[in-house]
JSON list of C-alpha atoms and ligand atoms in Angstrom, two decimals:
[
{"chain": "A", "resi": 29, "resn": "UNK", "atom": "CA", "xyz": [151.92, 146.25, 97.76]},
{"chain": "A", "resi": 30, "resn": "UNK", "atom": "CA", "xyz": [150.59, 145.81, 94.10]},
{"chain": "A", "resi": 31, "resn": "UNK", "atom": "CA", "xyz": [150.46, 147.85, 92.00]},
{"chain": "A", "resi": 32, "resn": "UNK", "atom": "CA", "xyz": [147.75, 148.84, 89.28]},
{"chain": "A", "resi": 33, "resn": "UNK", "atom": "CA", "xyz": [147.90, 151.03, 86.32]},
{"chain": "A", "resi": 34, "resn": "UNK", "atom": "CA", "xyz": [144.76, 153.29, 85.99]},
{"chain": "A", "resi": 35, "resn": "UNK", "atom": "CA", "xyz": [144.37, 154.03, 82.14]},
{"chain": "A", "resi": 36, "resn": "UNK", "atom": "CA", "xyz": [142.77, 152.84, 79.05]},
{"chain": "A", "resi": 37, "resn": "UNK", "atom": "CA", "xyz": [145.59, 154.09, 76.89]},
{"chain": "A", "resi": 38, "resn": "UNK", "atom": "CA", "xyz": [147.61, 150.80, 75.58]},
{"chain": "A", "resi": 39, "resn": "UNK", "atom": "CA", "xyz": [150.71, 152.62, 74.63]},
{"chain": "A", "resi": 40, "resn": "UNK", "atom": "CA", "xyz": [151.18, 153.37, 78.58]},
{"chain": "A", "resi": 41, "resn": "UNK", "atom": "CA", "xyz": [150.39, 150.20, 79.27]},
{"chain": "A", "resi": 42, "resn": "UNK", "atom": "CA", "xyz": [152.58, 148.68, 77.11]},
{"chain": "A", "resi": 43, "resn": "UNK", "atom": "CA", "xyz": [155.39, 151.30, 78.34]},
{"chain": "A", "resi": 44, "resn": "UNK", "atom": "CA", "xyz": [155.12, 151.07, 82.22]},
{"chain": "A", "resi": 45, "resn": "UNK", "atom": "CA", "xyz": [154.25, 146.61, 82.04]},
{"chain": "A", "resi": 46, "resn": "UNK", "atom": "CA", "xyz": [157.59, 146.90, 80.14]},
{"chain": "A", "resi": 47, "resn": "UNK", "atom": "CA", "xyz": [158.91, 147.87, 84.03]},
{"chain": "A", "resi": 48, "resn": "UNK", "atom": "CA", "xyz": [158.21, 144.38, 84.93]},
{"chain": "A", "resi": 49, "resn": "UNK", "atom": "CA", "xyz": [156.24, 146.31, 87.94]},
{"chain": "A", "resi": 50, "resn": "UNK", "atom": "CA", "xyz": [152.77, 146.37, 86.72]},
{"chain": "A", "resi": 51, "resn": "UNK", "atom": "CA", "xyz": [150.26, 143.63, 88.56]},
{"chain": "A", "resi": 52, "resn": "UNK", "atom": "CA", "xyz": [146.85, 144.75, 87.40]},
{"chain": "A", "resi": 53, "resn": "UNK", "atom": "CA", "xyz": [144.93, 147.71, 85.30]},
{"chain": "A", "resi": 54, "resn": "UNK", "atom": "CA", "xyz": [141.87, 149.90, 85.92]},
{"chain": "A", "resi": 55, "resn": "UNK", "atom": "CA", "xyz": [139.34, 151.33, 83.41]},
{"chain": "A", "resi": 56, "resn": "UNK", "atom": "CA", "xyz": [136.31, 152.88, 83.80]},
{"chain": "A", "resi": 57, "resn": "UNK", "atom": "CA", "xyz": [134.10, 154.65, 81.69]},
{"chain": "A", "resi": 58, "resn": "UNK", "atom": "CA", "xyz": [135.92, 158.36, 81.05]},
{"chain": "A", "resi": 59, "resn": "UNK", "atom": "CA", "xyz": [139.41, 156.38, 80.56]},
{"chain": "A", "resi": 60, "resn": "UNK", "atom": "CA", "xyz": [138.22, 154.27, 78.05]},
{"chain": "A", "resi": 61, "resn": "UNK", "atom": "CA", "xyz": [136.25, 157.03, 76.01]},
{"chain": "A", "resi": 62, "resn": "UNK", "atom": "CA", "xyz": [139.26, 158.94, 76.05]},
{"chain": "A", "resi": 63, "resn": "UNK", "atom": "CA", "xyz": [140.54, 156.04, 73.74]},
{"chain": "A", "resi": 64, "resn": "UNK", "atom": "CA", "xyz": [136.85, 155.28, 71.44]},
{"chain": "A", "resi": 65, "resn": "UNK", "atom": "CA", "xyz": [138.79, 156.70, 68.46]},
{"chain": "A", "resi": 66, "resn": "UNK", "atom": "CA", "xyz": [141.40, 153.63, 68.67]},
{"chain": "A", "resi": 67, "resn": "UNK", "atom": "CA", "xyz": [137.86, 152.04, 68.07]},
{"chain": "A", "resi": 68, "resn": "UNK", "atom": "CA", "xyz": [135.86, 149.49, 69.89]},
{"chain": "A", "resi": 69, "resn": "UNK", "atom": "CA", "xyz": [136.09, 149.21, 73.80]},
{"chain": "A", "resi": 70, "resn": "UNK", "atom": "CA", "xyz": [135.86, 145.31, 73.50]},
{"chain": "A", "resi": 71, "resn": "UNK", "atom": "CA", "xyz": [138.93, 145.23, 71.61]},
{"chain": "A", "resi": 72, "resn": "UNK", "atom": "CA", "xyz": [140.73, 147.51, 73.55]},
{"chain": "A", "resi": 73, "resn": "UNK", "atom": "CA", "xyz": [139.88, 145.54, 77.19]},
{"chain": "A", "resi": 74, "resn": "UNK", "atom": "CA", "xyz": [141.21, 142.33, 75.22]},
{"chain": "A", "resi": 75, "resn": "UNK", "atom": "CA", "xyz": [144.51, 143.83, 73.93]},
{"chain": "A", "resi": 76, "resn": "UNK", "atom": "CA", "xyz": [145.02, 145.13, 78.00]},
{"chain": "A", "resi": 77, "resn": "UNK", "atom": "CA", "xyz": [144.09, 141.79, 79.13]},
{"chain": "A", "resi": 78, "resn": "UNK", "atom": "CA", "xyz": [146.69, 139.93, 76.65]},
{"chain": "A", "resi": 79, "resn": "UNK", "atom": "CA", "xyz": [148.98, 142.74, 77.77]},
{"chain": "A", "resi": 80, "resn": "UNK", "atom": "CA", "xyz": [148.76, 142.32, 81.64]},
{"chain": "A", "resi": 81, "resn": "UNK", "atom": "CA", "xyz": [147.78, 139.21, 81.88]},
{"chain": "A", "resi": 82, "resn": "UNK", "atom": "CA", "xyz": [146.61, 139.94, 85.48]},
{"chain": "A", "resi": 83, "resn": "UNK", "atom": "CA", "xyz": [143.67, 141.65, 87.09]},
{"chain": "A", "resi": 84, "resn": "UNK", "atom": "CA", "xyz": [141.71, 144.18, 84.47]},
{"chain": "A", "resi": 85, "resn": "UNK", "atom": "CA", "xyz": [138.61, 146.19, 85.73]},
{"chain": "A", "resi": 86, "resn": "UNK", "atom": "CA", "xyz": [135.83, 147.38, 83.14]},
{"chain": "A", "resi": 87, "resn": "UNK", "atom": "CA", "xyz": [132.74, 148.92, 84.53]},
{"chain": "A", "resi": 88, "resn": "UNK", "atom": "CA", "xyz": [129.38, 148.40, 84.11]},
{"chain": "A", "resi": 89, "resn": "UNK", "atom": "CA", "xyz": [127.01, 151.22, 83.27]},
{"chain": "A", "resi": 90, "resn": "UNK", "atom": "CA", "xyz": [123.98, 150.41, 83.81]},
{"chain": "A", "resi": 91, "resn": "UNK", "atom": "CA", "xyz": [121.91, 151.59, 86.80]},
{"chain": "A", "resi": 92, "resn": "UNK", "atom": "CA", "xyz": [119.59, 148.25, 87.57]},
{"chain": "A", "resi": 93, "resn": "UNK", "atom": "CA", "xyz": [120.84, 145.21, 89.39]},
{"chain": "A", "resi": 94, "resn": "UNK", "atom": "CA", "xyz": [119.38, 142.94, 86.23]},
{"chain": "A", "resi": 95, "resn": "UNK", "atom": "CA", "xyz": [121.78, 145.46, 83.39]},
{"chain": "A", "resi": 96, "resn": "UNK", "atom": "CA", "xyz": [124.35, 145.46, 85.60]},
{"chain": "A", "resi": 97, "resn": "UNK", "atom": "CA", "xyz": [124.75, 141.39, 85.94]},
{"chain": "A", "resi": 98, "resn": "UNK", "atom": "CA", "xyz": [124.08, 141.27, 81.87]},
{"chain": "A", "resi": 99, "resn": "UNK", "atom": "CA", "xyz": [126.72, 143.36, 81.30]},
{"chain": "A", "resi": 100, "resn": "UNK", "atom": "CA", "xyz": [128.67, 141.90, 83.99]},
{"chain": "A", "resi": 101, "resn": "UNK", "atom": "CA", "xyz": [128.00, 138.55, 81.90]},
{"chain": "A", "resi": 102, "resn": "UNK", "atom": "CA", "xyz": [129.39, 139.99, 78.62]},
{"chain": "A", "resi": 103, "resn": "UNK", "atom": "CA", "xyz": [132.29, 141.82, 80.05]},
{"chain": "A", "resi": 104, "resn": "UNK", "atom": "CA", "xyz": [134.17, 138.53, 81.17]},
{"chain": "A", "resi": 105, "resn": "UNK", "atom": "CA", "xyz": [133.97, 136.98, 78.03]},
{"chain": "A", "resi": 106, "resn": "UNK", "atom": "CA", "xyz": [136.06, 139.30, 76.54]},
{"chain": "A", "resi": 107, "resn": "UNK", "atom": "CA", "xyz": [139.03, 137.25, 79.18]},
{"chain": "A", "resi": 108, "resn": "UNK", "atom": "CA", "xyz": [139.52, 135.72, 82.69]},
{"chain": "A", "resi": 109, "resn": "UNK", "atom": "CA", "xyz": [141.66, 138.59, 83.70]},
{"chain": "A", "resi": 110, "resn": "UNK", "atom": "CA", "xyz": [138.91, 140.58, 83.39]},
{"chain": "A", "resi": 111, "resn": "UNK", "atom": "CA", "xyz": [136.83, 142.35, 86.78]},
{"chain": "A", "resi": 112, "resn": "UNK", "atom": "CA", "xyz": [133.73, 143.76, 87.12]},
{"chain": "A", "resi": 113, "resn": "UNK", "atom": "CA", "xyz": [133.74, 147.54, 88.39]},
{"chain": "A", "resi": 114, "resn": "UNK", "atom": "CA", "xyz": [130.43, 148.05, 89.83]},
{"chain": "A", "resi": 115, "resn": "UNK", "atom": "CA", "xyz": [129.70, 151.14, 91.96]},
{"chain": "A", "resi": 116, "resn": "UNK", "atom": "CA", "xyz": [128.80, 151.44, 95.50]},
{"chain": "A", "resi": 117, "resn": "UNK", "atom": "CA", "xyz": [124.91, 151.96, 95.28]},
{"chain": "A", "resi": 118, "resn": "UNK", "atom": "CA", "xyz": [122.11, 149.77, 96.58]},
{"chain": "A", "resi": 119, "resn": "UNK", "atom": "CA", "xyz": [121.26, 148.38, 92.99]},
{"chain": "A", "resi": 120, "resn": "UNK", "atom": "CA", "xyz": [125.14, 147.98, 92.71]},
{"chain": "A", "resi": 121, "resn": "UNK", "atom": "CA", "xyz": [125.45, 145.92, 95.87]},
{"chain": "A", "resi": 122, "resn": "UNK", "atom": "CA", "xyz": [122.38, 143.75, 94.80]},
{"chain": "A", "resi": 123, "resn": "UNK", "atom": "CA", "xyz": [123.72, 143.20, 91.81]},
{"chain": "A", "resi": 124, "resn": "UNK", "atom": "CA", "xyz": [127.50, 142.19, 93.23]},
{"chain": "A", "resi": 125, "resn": "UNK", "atom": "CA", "xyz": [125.99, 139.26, 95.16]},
{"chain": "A", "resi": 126, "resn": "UNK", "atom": "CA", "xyz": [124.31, 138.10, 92.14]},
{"chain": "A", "resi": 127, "resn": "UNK", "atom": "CA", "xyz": [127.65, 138.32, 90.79]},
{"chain": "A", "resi": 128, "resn": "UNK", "atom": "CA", "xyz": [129.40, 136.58, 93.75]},
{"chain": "A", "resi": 129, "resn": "UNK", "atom": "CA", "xyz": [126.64, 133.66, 93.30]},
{"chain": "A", "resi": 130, "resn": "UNK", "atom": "CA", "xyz": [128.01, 133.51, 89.53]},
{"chain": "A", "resi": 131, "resn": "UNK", "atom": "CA", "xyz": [131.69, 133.71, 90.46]},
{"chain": "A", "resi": 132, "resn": "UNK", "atom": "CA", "xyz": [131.97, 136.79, 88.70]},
{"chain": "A", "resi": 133, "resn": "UNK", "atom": "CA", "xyz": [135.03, 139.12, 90.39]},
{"chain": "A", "resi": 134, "resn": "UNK", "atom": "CA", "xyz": [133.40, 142.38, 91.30]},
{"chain": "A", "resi": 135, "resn": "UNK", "atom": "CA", "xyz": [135.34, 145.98, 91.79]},
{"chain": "A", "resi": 136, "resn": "UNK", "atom": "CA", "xyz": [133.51, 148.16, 93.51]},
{"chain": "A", "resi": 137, "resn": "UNK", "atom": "CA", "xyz": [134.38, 151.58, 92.96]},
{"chain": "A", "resi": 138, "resn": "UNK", "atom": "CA", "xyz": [133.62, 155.11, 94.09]},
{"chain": "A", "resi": 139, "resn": "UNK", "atom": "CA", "xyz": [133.60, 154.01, 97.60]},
{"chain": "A", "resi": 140, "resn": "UNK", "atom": "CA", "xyz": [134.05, 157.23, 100.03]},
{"chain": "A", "resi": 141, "resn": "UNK", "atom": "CA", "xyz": [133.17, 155.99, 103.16]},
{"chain": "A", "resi": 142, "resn": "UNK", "atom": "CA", "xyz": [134.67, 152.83, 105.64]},
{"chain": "A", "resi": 143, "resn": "UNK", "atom": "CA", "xyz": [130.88, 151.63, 105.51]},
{"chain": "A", "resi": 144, "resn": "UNK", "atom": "CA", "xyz": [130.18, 151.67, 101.82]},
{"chain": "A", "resi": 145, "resn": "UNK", "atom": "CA", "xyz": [133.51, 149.18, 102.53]},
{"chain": "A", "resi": 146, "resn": "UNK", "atom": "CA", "xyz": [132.22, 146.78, 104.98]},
{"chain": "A", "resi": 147, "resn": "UNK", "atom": "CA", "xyz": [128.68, 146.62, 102.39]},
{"chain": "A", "resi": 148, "resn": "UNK", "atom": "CA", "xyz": [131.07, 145.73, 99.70]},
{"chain": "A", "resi": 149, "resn": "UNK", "atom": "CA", "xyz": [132.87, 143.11, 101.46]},
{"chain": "A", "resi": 150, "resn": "UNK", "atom": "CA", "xyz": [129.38, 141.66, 102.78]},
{"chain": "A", "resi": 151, "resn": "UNK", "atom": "CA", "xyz": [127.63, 141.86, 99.09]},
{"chain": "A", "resi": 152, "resn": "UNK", "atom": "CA", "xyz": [131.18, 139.62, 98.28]},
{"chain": "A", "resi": 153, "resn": "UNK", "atom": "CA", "xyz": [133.32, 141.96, 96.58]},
{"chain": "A", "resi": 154, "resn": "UNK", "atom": "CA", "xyz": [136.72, 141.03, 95.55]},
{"chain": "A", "resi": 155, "resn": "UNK", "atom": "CA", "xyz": [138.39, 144.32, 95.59]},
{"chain": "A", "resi": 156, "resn": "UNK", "atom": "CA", "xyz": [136.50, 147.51, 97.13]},
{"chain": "A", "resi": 157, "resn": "UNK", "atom": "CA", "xyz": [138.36, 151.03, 95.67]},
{"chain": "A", "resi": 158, "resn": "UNK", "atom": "CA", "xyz": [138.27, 154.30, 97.46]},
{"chain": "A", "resi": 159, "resn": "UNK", "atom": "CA", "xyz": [138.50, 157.55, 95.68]},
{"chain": "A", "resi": 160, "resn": "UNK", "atom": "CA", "xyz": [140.87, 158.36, 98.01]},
{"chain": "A", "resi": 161, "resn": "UNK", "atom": "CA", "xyz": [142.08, 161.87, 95.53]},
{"chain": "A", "resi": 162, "resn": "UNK", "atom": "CA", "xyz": [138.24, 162.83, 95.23]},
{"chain": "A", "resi": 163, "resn": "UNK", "atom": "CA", "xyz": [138.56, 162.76, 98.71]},
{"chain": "A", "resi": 164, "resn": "UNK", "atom": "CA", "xyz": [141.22, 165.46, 99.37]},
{"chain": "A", "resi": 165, "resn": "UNK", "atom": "CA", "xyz": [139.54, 167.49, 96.13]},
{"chain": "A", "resi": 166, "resn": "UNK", "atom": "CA", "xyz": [136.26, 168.14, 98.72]},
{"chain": "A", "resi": 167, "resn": "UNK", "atom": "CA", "xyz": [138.50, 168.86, 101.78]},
{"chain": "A", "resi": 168, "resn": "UNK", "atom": "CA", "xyz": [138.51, 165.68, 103.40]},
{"chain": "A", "resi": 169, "resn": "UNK", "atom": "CA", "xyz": [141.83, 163.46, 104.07]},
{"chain": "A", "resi": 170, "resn": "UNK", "atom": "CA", "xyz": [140.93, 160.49, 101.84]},
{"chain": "A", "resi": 171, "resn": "UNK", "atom": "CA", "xyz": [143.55, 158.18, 103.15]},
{"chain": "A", "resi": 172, "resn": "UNK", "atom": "CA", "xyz": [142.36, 158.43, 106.28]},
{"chain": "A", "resi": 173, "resn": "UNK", "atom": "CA", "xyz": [139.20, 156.76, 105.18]},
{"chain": "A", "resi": 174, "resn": "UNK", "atom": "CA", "xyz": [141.41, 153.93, 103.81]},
{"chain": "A", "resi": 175, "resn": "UNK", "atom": "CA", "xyz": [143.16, 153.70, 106.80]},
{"chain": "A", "resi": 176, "resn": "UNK", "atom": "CA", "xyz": [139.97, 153.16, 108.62]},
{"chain": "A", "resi": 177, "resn": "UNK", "atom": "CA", "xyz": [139.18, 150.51, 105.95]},
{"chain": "A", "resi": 178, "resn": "UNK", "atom": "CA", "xyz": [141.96, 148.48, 107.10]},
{"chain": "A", "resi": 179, "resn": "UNK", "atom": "CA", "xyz": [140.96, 148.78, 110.35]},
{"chain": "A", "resi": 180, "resn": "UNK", "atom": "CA", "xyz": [137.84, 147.33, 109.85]},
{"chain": "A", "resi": 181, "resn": "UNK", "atom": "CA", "xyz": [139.27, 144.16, 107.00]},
{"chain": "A", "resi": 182, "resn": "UNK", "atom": "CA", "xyz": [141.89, 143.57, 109.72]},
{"chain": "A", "resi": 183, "resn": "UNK", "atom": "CA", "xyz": [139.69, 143.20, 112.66]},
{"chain": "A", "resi": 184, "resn": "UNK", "atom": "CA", "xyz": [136.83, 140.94, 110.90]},
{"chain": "A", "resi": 185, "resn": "UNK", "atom": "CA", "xyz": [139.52, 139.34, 108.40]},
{"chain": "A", "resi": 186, "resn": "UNK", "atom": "CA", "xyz": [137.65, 140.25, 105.52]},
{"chain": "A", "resi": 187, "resn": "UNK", "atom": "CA", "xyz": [139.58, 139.09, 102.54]},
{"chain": "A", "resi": 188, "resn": "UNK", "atom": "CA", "xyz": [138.29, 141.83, 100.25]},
{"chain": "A", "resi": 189, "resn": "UNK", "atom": "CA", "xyz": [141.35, 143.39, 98.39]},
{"chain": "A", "resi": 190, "resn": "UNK", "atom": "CA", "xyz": [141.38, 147.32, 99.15]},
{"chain": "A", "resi": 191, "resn": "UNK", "atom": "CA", "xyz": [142.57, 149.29, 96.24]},
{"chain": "A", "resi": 192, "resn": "UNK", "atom": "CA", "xyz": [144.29, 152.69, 97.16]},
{"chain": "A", "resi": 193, "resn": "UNK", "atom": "CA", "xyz": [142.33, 154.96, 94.16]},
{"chain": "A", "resi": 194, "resn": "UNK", "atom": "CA", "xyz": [142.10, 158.31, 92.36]},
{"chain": "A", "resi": 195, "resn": "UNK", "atom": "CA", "xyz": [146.19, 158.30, 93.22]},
{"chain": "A", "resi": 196, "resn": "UNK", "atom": "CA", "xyz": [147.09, 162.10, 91.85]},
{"chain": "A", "resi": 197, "resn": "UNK", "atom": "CA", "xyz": [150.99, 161.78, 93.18]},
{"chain": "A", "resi": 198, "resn": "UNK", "atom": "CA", "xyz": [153.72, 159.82, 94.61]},
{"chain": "A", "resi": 199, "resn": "UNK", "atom": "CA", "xyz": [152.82, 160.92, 98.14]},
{"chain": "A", "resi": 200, "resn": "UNK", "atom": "CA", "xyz": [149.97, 159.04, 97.85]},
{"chain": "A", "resi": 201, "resn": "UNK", "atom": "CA", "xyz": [151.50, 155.85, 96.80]},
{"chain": "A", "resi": 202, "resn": "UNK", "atom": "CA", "xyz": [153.76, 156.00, 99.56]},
{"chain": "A", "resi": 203, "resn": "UNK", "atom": "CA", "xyz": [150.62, 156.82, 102.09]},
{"chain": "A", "resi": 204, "resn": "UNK", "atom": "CA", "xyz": [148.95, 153.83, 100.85]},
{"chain": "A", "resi": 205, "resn": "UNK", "atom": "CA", "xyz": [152.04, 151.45, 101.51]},
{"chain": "A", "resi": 206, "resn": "UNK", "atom": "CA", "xyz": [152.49, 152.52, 104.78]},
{"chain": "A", "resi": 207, "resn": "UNK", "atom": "CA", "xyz": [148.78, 152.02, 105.60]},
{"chain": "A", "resi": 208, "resn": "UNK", "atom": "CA", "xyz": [148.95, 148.84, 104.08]},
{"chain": "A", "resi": 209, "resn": "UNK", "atom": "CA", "xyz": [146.53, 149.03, 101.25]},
{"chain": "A", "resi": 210, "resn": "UNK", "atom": "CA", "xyz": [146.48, 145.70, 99.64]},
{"chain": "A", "resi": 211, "resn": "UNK", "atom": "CA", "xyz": [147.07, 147.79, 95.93]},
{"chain": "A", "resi": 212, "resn": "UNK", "atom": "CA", "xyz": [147.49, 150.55, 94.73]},
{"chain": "A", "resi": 213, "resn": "UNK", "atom": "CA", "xyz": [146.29, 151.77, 90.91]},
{"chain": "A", "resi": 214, "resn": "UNK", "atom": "CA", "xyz": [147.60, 155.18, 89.69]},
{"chain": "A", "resi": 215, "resn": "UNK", "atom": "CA", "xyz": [147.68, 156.67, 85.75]},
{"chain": "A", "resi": 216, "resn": "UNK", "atom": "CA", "xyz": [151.08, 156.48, 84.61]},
{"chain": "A", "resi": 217, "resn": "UNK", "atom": "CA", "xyz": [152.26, 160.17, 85.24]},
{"chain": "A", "resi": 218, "resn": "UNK", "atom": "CA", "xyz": [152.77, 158.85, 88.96]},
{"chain": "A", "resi": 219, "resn": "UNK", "atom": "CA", "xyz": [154.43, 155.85, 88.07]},
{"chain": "A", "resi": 220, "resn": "UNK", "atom": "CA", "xyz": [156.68, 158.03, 86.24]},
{"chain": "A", "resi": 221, "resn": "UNK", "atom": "CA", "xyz": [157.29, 160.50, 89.26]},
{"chain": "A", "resi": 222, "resn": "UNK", "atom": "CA", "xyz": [157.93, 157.80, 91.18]},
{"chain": "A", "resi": 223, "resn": "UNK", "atom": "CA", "xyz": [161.03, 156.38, 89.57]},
{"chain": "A", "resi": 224, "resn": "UNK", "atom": "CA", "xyz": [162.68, 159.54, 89.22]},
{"chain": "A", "resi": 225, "resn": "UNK", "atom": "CA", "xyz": [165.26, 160.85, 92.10]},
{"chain": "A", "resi": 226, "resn": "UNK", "atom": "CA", "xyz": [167.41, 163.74, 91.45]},
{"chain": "A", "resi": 227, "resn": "UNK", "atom": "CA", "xyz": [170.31, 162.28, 93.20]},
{"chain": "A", "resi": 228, "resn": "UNK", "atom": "CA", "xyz": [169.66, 158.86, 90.81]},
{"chain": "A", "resi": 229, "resn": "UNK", "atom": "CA", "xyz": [170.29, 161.13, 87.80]},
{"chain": "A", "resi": 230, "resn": "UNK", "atom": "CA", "xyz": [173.58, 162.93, 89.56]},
{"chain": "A", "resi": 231, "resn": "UNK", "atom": "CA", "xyz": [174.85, 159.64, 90.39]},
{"chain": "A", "resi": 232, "resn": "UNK", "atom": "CA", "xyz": [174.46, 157.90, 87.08]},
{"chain": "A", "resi": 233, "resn": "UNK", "atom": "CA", "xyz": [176.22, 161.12, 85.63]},
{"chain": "A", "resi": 234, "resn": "UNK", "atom": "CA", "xyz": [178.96, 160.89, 88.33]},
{"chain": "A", "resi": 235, "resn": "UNK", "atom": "CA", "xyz": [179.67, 157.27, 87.51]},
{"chain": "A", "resi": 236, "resn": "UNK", "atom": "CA", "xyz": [179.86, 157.95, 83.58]},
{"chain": "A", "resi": 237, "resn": "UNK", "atom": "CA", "xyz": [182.15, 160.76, 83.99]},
{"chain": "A", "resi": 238, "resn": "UNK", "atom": "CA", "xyz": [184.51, 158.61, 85.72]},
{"chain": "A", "resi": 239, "resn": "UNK", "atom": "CA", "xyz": [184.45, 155.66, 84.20]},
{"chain": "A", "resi": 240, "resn": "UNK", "atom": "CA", "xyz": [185.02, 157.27, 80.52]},
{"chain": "A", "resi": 241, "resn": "UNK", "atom": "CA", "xyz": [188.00, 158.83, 82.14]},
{"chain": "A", "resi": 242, "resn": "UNK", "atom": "CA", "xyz": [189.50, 155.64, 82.43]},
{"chain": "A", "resi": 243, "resn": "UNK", "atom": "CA", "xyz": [189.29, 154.42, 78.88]},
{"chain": "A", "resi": 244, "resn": "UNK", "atom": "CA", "xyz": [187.89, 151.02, 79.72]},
{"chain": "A", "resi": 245, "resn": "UNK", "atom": "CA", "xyz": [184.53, 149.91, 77.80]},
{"chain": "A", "resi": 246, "resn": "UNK", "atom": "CA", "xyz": [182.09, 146.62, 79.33]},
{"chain": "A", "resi": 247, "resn": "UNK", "atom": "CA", "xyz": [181.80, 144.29, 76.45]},
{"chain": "B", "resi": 311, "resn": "G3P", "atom": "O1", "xyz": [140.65, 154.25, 89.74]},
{"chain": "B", "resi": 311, "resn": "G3P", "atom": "C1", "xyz": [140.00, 155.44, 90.07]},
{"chain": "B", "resi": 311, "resn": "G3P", "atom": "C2", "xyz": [140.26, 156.52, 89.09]},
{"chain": "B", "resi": 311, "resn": "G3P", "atom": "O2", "xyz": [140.01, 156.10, 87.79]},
{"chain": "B", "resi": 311, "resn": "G3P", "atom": "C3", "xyz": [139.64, 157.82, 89.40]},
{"chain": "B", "resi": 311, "resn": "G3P", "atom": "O3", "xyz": [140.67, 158.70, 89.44]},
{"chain": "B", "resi": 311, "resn": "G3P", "atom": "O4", "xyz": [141.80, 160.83, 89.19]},
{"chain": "B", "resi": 311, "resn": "G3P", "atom": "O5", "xyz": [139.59, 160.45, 88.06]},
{"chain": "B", "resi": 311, "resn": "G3P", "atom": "O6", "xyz": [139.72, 160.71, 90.53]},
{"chain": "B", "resi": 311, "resn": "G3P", "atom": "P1", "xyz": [140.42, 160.27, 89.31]}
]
């Protein structure tokens, strides 16, 4: 499974790519306003890009098929890594097969339901991302709309990348692995979580204990 960082913030970008386990990052609006004060957005998506160098979605946010597609137009200049988050409405589905005819990579985001899915794949989406932690927030078992999602991809062989998102903790990461989400793009508090092991920590400890015992150093 890939995996995606979900954040506009460079210095966690910089700090979880330096893993080595980062394939892709995932903006959208709120993330990247949280970071207007590093100043401008354009900037900002081209530093990512550079930083990644893999998949990086910035959303459009306009409302019309047209704005959408001219923003869609000036958001891949700013690099080739960069994809076009549209969301799942009719205009946004118009606009995502104009985008398909342009080769444009399209996102689409705040997808809630298997069908919004199978529109997104039809309209030519490259990627199609349920919310699957807005989801649970309502009452509802989001990955078992992503589940379904598979389902559906599998049995028509729809190429369209599903991206496991709105990941709030580990237990989701490891939900969308098992249901074979093709990614999965969480903010870098889970990436964090998921490293960590108590017993990893005792062990290390354990080891270090002994081996200073012995009086030995690696060189
Ligand atoms: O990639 C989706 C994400 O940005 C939304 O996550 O936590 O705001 O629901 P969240």
């Amino acid at each position: 499974m890939h995996l995606f960082l979900d954040t506009g913030n460079i210095d966690e970008i910089r700090e979880i790519t330096g893993w080595g386990v980062v394939d892709g990052v995932t903006t959208n609006p709120t993330l990247l306003a949280r970071e207007a004060d590093r100043g401008d957005y354009r900037a900002l998506l081209k530093e990512i890009c550079d930083v990644v160098k893999g998949p990086v979605s910035a959303e459009v946010t306009a409302d019309d098929a047209e704005g959408m597609l001219r923003q869609a137009k000036s958001l891949v200049k700013i690099s080739e890594h960069i994809i076009i988050k549209v969301p799942c409405t009719a205009e946004g589905l118009a606009a995502t097969s104009a985008m398909f005819e342009e080769g444009i990579r399209v996102n689409m985001t705040l997808v809630f339901s298997p069908l919004q899915a199978v529109l997104a794949a039809n309209a030519g989406a490259s990627y199609v991302s349920p919310f699957v932690g807005r989801l649970d927030d309502i009452g509802h078992e989001g990955v078992d709309e992503v589940e379904k999602i598979r389902v559906i991809f599998d049995n028509y062989d729809i190429d369209t990348q599903i991206i496991f998102a709105s990941t709030r903790h580990p237990e989701h990461v490891l939900q969308a692995a098992l249901i074979g989400a093709d990614i999965c793009t969480m903010p870098a508090k889970v990436f964090r979580q998921m490293v960590k092991h108590p017993l990893t920590d005792k062990g290390i400890e354990r080891f270090l204990s002994d081996w200073k015992k012995t009086g030995f150093s690696i060189d």
